[in-house]
Amino acid sequence: MLTMDSQTKTENCLGWAARDPSGVLSPYKFSRRPLRSDDVSIKITHCGICYADVIWSRNILGDSMYPLVPGHEIAGIVKEVGSNVQRFKVGDPVGVGTYVNSCRDCEYCNDGVEVHCVKGTVFTFNGIDEDGTVTKGGYSSYIVVPERYCFRIPNNYPLASAAPLLCAGITVYTPMIRHNMNQPGKSLGVIGLGGLGHMAVKFGKAFGLCVTVFSTSISKKEEALNLLGADKFVVSSDQEQMKGLSKSLDFIVDTASGDHPFDPYMSLLKIAGVYVLVGFPSEVKFSPASLNLGMRTVSGSITGGTKVTQEMIEFCSAHKIYPQIEVIPIQYANEALERLIKRDVKYRFVIDIENTLK
């Protein structure tokens, strides 16, 4: 039985919530659970805005539970710890990502890849926790999370920059590590230059790869090359440019969620090249020859387990890798979600919870 460390009703939590599928967010007061022995209570300072926030605030998958408080790229400061907590103390910088619980007993949980828990991970918002309550995310003043699902953020790493690592960063880092993309001198193609794509470019460069960005929009060329440090930029509709890169890439990370053809990109992979999909287009369609004749691998991925997430945070700190962010007040959240839908963000919005959620 879970023991309660603190029997008092937790202080009111202030958040911003969607009330219906319009997805419009407005202030909302609710209670967090009392601290349990293994819980960390976190004063949220920043929360990244992810496309997941659009999907669930607007009930795009039909499973949204209102009122819905989005946000699963959370950074903040520990304000209280349960009696059994080992890794954190009050005042520590801390992060929370896309999930806040799992069964802790299956082979995946035991391997530190809790995101693939057999019984299903509990998502940070719009999930059903073990006590039957609906989880509420990071567009809020504080959050209570079991220690296991909290991440140490190095003291010298800015919390605003840390937030997007917890979904956008880890979503590309996980498959890049899994498929050994950290081999200097190899070549990487990144499809799509948004929140995920720009992090794939930064990781690729830190791993010593030659990075080519593929985008439908020529307007992103200058920033891709000069700001993010990509080696090449290709407008994907330019067939000459695409032909010139035939069989030249060891790896492709496809972050595009819009529908796009796959065969033209598959043809850019070397023999035994790896194509990783992290976006969610409406379908994936390619010719068997694209796969078989080049002995290629197509792989999918979502975020990452607790082990690789902590490793990624340390890696970013050690290599001074910071997401490109636009910090906004929470009062701007609705406009930011609209701009995200239009892809009008370079490259991640981060809400300044600490100074604007009042």
Steps between C-alpha positions, in 0.01 A plus 500: 500500500632848417561702811412865510785718619282800529134470590420863426297584192754634251495869421291607208682462172446768239508394138369577155254247362299428189132445587379353167626404151538864400828456688485854633699522824406713799588516872392202708547409867535139615664284765810283468522185709668513842868406498570128530821350633657464153363826357675820401298822502629738235447873465472532121706784353470414128297278270566438131214501251482175303269401214354247746349799680306588184391140441353440846371847578294476177395135540653406163528133604156497664629403847544838671365537854402855594594722672838419344827657620764435230878512519760222514831685466533611860789664683501637850637491853439235767288653776429188712607134506344186647677312779638229269633730227874445442602694189353844566500761769307825539640765265630259233429580133283220357322397181191292420425363154213325326415243769467499878440136587522142374454149644867489619495122467507396132814427298495849345462682831777281642724598207437873556286534186183576694350682203433152354346358821289193417209626708527843341683804633299767674530812287582831667166644396170343394616166644336287766728464803503195728255670740251553216552875471561672167852642476546872444811638334751779516290805412468529878672637808625172641488122449546190718689215333662178628878544523563232236344715226687820591830601339796683647583818312859621548522824696663688212236401242222762455157366596331670203736311266459173689123481451498411125758227557235301688296422187645654183859426599454146630274401207790538256785414739359156588499352147827675411672317788314174439611490135858609575476833325770636733781393264707799387534533123172328412223685319155589629193634322240685707152539350304793638646788696271563796534430871620143443693556178710785632604283797593214265729744316663613826553143620630395159762774504597416860546136391733612220264418213468671164141630520266573209166668571202429275218751511210604281577861584802685355447769764662275760825461304704778653417408860556130439851566372610798708311478828461123541822405323368256239741419218246494217145613438275343238154610393332161482296586190818568299546174311845586369634562849334184628648292215845635577480350849402149391644230731702755698354491853566255782199615700177694462292638787154590370324748729233611251144437610344627179437240227798453273634234263755256644663341194691814393662520845563125527702523176739739674611235748818300449488122504384392848405860585252568778182706465345604832147637514406713801216702346144376452389545139162349413668208322842357422530365149806385308590241241644171629791555259597818689550282804619166366740603225696727728480265801363801686338528842187700579446563868255692716551668834325707763658680796735301724543320829628661817854374448557644151315823591737571788796417273375744237466782753860442616614486135332834422657659804848364422485606132317829560208398280201729550168493312410819311207632701250782507404567862141619541261595781220251567249766391638447147450120506193497272677710236809283532295183433352669190848596381624146564226364274621741230862393569581859588751438779879491516513235633322442831273716711575487873252644748652705782276353768692643793462865405167505315265242653327705765 
